[in-house]
GROMACS .gro file of N, CA and C in nm:
model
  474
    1UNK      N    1   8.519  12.392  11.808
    1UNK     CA    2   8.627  12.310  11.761
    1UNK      C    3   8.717  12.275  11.880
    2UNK      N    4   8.723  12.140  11.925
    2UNK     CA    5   8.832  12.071  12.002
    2UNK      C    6   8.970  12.087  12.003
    3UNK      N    7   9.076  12.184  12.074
    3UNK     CA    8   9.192  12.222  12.050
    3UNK      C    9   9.279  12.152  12.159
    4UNK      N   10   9.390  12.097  12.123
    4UNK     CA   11   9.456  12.051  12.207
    4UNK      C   12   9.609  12.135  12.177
    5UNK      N   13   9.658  12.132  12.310
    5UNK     CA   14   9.824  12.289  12.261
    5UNK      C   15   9.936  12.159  12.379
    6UNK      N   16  10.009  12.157  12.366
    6UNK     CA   17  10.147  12.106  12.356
    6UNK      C   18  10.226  12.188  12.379
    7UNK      N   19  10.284  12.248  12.538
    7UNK     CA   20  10.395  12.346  12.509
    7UNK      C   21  10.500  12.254  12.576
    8UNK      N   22  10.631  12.314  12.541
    8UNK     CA   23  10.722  12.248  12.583
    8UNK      C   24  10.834  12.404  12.612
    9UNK      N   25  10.894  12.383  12.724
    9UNK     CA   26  10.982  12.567  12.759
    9UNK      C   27  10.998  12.646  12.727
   10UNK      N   28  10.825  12.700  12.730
   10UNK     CA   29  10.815  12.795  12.668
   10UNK      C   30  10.797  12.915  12.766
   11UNK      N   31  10.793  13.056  12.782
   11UNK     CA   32  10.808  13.167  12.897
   11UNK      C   33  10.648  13.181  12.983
   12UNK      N   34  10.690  13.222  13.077
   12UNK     CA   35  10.538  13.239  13.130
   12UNK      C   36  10.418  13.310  13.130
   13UNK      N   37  10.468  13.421  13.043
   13UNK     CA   38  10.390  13.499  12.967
   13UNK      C   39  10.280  13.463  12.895
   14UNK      N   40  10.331  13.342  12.804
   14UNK     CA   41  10.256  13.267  12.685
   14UNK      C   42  10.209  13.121  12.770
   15UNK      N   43  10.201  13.100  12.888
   15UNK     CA   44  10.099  13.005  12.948
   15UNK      C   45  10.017  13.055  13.003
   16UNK      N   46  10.024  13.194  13.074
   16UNK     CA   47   9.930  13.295  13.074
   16UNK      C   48   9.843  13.296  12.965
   17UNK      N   49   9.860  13.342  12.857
   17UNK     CA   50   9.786  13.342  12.764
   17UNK      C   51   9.734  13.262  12.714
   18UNK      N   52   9.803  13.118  12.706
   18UNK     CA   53   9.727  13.009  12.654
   18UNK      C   54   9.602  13.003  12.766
   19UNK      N   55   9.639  13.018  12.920
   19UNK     CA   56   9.526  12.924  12.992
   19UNK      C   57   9.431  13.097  13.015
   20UNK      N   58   9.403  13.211  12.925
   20UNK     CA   59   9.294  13.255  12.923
   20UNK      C   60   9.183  13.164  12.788
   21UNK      N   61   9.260  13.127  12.695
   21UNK     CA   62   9.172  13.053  12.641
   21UNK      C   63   9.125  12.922  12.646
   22UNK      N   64   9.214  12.847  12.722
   22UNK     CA   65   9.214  12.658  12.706
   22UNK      C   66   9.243  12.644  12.880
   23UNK      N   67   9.198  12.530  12.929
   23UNK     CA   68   9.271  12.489  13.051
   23UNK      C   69   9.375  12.430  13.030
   24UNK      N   70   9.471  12.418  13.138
   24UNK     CA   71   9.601  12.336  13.156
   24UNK      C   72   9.579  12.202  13.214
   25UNK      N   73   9.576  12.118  13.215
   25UNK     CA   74   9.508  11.998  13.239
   25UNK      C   75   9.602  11.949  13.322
   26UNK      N   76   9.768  11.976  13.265
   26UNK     CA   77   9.867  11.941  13.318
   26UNK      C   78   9.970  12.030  13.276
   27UNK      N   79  10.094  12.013  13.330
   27UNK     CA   80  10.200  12.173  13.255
   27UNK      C   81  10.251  12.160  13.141
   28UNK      N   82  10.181  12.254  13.052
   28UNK     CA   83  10.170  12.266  12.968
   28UNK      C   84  10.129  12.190  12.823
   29UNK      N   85  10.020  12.126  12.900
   29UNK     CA   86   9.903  12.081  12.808
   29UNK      C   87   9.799  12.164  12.792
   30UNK      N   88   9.730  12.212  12.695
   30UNK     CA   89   9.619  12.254  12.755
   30UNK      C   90   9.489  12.206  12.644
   31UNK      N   91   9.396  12.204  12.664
   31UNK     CA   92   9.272  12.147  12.628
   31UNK      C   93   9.169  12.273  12.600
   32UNK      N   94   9.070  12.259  12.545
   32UNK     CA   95   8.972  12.339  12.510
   32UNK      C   96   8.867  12.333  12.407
   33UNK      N   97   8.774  12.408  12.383
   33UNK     CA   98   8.660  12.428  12.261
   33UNK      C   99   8.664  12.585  12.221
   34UNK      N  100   8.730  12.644  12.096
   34UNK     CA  101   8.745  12.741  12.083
   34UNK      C  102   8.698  12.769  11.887
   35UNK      N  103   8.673  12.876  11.859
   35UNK     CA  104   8.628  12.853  11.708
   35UNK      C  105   8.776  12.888  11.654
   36UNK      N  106   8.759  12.835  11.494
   36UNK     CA  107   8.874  12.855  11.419
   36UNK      C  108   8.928  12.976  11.390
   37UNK      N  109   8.869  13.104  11.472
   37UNK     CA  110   8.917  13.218  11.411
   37UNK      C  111   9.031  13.235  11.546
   38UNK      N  112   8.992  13.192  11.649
   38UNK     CA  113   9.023  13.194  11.780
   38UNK      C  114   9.165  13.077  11.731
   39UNK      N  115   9.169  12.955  11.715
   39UNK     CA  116   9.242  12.878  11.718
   39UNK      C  117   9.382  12.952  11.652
   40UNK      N  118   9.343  13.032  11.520
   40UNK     CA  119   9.424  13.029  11.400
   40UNK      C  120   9.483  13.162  11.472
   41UNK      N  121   9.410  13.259  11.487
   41UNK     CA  122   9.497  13.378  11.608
   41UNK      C  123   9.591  13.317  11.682
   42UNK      N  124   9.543  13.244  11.771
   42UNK     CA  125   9.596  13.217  11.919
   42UNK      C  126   9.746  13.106  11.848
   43UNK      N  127   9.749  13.066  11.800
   43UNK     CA  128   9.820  12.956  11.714
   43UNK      C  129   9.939  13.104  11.695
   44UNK      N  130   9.926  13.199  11.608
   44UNK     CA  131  10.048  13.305  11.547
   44UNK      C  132  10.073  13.380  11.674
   45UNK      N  133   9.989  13.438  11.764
   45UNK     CA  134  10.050  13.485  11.855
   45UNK      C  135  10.177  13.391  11.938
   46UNK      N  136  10.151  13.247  11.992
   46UNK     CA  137  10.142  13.166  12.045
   46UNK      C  138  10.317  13.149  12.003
   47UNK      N  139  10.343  13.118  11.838
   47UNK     CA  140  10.457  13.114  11.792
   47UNK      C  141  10.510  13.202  11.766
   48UNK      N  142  10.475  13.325  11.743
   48UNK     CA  143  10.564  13.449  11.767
   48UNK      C  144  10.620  13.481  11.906
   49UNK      N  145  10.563  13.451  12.022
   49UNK     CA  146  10.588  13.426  12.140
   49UNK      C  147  10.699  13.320  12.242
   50UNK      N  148  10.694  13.189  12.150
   50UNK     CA  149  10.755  13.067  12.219
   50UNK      C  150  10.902  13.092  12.205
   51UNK      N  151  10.989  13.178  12.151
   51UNK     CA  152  11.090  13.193  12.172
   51UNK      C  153  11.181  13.096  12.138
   52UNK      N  154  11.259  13.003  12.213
   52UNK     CA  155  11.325  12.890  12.230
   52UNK      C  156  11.233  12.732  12.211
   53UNK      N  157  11.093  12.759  12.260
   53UNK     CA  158  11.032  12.676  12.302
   53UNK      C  159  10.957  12.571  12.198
   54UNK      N  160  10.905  12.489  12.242
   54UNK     CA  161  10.857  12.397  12.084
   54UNK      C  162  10.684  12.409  12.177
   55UNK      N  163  10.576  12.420  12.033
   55UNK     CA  164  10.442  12.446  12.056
   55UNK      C  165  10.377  12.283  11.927
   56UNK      N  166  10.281  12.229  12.001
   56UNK     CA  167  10.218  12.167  11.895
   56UNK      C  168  10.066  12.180  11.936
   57UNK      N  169  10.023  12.208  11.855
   57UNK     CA  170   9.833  12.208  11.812
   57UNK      C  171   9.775  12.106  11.785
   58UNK      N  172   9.690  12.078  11.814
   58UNK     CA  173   9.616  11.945  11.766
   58UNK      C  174   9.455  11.993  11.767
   59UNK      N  175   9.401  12.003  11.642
   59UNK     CA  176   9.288  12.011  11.626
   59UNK      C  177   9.171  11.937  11.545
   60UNK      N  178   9.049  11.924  11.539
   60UNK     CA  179   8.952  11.850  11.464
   60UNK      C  180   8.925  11.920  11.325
   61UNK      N  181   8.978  11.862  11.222
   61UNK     CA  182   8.917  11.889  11.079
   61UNK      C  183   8.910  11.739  10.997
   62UNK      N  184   8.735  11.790  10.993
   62UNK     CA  185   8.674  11.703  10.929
   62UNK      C  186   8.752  11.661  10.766
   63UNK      N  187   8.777  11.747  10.745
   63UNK     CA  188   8.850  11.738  10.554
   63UNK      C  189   8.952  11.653  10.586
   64UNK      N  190   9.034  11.657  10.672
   64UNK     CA  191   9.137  11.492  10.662
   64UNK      C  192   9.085  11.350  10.703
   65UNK      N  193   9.144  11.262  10.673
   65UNK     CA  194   9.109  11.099  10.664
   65UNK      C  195   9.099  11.102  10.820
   66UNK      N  196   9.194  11.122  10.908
   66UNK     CA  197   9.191  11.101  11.070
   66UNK      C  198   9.114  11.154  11.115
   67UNK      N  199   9.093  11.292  11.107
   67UNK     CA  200   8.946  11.316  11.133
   67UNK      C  201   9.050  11.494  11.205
   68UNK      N  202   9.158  11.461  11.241
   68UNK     CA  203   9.216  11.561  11.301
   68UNK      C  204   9.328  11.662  11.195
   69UNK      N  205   9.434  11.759  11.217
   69UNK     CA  206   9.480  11.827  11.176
   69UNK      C  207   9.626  11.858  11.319
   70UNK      N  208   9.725  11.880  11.242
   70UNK     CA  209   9.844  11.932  11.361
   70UNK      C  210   9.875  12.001  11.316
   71UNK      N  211   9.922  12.127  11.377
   71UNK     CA  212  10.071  12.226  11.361
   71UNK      C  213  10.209  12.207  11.475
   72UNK      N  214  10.291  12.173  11.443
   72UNK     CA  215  10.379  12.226  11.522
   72UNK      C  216  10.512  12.327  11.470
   73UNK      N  217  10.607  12.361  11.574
   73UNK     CA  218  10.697  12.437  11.566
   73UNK      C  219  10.805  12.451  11.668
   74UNK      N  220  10.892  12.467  11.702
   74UNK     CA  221  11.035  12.498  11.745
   74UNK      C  222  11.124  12.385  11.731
   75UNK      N  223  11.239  12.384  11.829
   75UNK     CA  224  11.318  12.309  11.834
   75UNK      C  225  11.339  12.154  11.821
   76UNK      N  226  11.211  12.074  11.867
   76UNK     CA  227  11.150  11.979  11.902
   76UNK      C  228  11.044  11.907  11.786
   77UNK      N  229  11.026  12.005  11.721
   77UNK     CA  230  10.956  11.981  11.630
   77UNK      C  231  10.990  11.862  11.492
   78UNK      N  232  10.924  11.780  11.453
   78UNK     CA  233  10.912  11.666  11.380
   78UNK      C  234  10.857  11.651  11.265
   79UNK      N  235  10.915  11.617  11.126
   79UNK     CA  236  10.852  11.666  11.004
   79UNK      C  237  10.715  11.550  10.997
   80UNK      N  238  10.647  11.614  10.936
   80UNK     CA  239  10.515  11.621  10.905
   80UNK      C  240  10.515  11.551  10.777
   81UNK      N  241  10.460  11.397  10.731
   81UNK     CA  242  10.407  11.338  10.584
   81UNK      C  243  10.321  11.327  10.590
   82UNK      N  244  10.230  11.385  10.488
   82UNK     CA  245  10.073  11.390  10.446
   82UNK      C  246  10.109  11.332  10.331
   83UNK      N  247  10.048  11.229  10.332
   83UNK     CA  248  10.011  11.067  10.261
   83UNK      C  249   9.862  11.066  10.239
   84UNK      N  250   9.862  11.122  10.103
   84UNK     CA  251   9.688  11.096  10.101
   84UNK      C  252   9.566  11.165  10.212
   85UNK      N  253   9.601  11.227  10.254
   85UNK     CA  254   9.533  11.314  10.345
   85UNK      C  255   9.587  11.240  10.512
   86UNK      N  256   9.672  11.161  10.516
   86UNK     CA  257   9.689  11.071  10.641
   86UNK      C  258   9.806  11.166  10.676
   87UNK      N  259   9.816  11.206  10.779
   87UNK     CA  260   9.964  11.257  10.871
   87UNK      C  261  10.052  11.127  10.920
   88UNK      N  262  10.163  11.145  10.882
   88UNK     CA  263  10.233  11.052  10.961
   88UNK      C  264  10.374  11.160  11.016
   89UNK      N  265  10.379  11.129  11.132
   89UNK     CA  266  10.477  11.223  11.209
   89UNK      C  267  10.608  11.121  11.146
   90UNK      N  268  10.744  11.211  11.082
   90UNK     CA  269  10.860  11.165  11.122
   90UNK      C  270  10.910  11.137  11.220
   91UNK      N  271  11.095  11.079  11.205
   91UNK     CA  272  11.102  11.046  11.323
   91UNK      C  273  11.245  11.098  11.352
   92UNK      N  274  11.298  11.123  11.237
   92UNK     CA  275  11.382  11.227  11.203
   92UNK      C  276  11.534  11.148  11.149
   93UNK      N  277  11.506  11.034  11.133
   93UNK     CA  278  11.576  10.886  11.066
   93UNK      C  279  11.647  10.962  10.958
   94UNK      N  280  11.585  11.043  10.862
   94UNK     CA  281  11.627  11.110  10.760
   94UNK      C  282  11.762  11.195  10.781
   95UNK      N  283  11.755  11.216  10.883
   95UNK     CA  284  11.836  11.340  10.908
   95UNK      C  285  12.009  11.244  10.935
   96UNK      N  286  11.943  11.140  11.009
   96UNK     CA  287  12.064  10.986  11.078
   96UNK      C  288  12.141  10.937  10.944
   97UNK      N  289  12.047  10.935  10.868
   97UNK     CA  290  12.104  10.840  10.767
   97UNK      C  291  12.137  10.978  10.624
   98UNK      N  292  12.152  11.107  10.608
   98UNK     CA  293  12.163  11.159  10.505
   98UNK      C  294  12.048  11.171  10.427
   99UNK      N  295  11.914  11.163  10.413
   99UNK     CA  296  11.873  11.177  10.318
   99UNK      C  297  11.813  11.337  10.340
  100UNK      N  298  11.837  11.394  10.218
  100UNK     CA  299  11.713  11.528  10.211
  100UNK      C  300  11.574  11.488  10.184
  101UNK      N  301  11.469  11.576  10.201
  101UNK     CA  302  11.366  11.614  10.208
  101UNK      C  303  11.311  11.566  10.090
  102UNK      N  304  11.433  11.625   9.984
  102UNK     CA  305  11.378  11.593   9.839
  102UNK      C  306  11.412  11.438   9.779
  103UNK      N  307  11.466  11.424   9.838
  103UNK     CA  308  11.525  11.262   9.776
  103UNK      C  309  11.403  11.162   9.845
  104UNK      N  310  11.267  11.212   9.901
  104UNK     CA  311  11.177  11.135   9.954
  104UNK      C  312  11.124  11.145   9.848
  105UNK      N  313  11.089  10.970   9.782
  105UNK     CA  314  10.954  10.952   9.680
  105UNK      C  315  10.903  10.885   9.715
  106UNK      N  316  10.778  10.882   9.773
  106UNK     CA  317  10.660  10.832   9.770
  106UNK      C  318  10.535  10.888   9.664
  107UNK      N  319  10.502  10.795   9.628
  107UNK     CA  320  10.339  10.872   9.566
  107UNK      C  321  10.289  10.909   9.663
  108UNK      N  322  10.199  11.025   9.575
  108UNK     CA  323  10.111  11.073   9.665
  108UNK      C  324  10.150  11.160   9.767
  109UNK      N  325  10.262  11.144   9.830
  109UNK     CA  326  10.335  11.176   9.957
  109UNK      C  327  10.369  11.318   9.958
  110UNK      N  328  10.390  11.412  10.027
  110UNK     CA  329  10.411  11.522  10.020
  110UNK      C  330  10.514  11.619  10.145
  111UNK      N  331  10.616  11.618  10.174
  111UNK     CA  332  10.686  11.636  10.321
  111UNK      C  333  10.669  11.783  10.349
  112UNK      N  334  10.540  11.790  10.433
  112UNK     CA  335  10.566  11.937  10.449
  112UNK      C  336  10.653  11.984  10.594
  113UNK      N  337  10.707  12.083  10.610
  113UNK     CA  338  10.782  12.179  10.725
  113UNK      C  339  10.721  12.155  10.841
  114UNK      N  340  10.796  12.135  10.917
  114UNK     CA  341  10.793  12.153  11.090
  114UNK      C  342  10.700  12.229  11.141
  115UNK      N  343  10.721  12.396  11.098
  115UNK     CA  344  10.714  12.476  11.116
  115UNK      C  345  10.542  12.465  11.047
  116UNK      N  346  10.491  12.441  10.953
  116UNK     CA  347  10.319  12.458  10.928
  116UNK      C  348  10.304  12.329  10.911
  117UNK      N  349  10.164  12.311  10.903
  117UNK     CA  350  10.123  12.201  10.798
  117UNK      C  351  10.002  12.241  10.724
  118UNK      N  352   9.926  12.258  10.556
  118UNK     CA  353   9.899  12.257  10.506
  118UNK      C  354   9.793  12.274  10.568
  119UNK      N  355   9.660  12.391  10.567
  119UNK     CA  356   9.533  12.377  10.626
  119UNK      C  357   9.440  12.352  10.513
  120UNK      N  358   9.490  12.360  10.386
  120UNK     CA  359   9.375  12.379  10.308
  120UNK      C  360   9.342  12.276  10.300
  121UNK      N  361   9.208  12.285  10.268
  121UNK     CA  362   9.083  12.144  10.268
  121UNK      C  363   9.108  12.071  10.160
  122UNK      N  364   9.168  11.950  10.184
  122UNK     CA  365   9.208  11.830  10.073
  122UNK      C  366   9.069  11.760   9.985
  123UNK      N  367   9.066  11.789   9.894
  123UNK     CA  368   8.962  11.763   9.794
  123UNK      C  369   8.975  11.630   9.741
  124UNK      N  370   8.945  11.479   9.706
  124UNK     CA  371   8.982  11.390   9.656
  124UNK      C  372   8.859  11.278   9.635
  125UNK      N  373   8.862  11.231   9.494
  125UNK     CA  374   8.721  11.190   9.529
  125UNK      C  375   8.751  10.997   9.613
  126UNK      N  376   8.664  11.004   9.685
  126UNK     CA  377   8.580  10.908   9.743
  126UNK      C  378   8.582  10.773   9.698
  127UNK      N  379   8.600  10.652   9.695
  127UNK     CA  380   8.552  10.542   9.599
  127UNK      C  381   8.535  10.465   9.706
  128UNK      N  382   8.379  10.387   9.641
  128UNK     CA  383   8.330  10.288   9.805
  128UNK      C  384   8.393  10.164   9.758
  129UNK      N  385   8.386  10.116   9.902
  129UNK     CA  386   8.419   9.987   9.878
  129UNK      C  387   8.301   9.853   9.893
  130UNK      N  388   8.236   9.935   9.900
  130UNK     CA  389   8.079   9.823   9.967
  130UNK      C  390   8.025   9.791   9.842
  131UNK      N  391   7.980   9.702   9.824
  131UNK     CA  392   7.937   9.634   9.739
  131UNK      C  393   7.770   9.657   9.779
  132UNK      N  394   7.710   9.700   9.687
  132UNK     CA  395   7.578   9.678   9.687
  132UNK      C  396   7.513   9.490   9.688
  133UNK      N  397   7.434   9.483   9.753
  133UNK     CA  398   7.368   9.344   9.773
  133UNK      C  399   7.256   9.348   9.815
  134UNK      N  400   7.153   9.242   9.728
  134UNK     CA  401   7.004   9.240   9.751
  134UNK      C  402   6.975   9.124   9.834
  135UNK      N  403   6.885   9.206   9.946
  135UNK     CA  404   6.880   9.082  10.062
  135UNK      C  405   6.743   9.060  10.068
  136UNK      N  406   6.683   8.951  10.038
  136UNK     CA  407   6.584   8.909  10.046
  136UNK      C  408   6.520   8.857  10.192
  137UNK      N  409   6.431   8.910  10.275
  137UNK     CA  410   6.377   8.906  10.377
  137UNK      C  411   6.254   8.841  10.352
  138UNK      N  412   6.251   8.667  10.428
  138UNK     CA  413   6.140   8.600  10.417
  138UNK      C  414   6.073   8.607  10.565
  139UNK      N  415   5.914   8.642  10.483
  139UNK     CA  416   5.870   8.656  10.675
  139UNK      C  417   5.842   8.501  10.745
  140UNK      N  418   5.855   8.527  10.899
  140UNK     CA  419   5.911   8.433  10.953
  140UNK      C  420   5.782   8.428  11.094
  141UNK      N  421   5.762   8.347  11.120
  141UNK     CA  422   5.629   8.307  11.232
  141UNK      C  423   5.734   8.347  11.430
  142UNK      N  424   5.702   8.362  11.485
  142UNK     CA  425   5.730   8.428  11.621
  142UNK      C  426   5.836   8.291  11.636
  143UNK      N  427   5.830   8.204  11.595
  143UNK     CA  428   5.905   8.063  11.608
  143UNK      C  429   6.016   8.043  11.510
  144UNK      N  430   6.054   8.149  11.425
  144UNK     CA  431   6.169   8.146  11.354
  144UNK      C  432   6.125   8.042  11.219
  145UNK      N  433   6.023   7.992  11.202
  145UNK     CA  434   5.978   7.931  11.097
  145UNK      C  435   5.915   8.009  10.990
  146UNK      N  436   5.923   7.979  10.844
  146UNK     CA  437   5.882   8.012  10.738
  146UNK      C  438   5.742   8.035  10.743
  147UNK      N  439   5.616   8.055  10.675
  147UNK     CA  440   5.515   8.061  10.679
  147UNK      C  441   5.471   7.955  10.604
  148UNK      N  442   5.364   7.853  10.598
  148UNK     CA  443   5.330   7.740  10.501
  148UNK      C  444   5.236   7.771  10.463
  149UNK      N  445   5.246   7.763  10.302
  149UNK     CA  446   5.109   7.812  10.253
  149UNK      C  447   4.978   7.747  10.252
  150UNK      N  448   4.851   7.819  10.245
  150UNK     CA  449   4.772   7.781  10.266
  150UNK      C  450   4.678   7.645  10.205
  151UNK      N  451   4.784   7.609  10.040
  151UNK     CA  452   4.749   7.533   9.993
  151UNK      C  453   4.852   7.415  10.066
  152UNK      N  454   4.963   7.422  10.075
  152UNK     CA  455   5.039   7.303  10.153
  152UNK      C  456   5.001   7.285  10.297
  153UNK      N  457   4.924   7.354  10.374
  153UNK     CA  458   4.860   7.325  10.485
  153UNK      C  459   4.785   7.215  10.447
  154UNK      N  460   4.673   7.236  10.385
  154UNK     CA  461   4.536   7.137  10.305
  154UNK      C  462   4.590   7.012  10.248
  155UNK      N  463   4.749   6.997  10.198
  155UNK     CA  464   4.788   6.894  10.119
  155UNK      C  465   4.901   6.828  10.225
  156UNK      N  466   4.873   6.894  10.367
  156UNK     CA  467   4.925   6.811  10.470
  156UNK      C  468   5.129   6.829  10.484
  157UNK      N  469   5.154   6.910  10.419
  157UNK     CA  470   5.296   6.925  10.333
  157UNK      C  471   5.374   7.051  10.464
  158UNK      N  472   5.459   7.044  10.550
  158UNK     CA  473   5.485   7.146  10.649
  158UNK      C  474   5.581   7.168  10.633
   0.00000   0.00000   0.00000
């Protein structure tokens, strides 16, 4: 599983630790392929650790629409709308203008915490949009022409 980590001033202890599992690509980015038992550890240590600091995760799960999954957490951190299985990061407008958390209605919509976001596998059924269609394939001579039958050959007809 493809993990991407996001630190932002966090102690040096816990970049130590991140870059035994992930590289640092840049300070305090770090990148990697690690399994989910590994991710979901390294993730609680990670925030029991950051102190002051803000941490975000970015990982691949197939069960959402994007194809990906986030956690973040500290100071820095940005609420989280799962819309139908879609993440859309806040921007924190809510906070500018007065509104609570709860006074958000959207269908469907769901505002979860800074601090997690929802791992469980979103179940929902499917509906295609493709239209079934019957395509009829006429065979065609090396010249992009139809074939003439053998009786309209004889009756001179091309």
């Amino acid at each position: 599983m493809f993990v991407v980590v996001n630190a932002v001033a966090i102690p040096d202890h816990l970049r130590g630790y991140l870059s035994r599992f992930l590289s640092e690509v840049t300070t305090g980015l770090y990148v990697g392929v690690v399994s989910a038992r590994v991710r979901d550890n390294l993730w609680e240590r990670a925030v029991s650790a950051a102190g002051s600091g803000s941490l975000t995760l970015i990982y691949n799960d197939a069960a959402r629409e994007q194809g990906f999954a986030l956690r973040s957490t500290g100071s820095g951190s940005r609420p989280v709308l799962d819309l139908d299985g879609m993440l859309v990061i806040g921007t924190g407008a809510e906070d500018a203008v007065g509104v609570e958390p709860d006074d958000v209605d959207l269908p469907g919509a769901s505002l979860s915490s800074p601090d997690s976001v929802s791992n469980a596998p979103i179940h929902r059924e499917r509906r295609s949009r493709v239209r079934k269609r019957t395509v009829t394939i006429a065979k065609r001579d090396n010249r992009g022409h139809e074939p003439v039958s053998d009786e309209d050959r004889h009756a001179g007809i091309s």
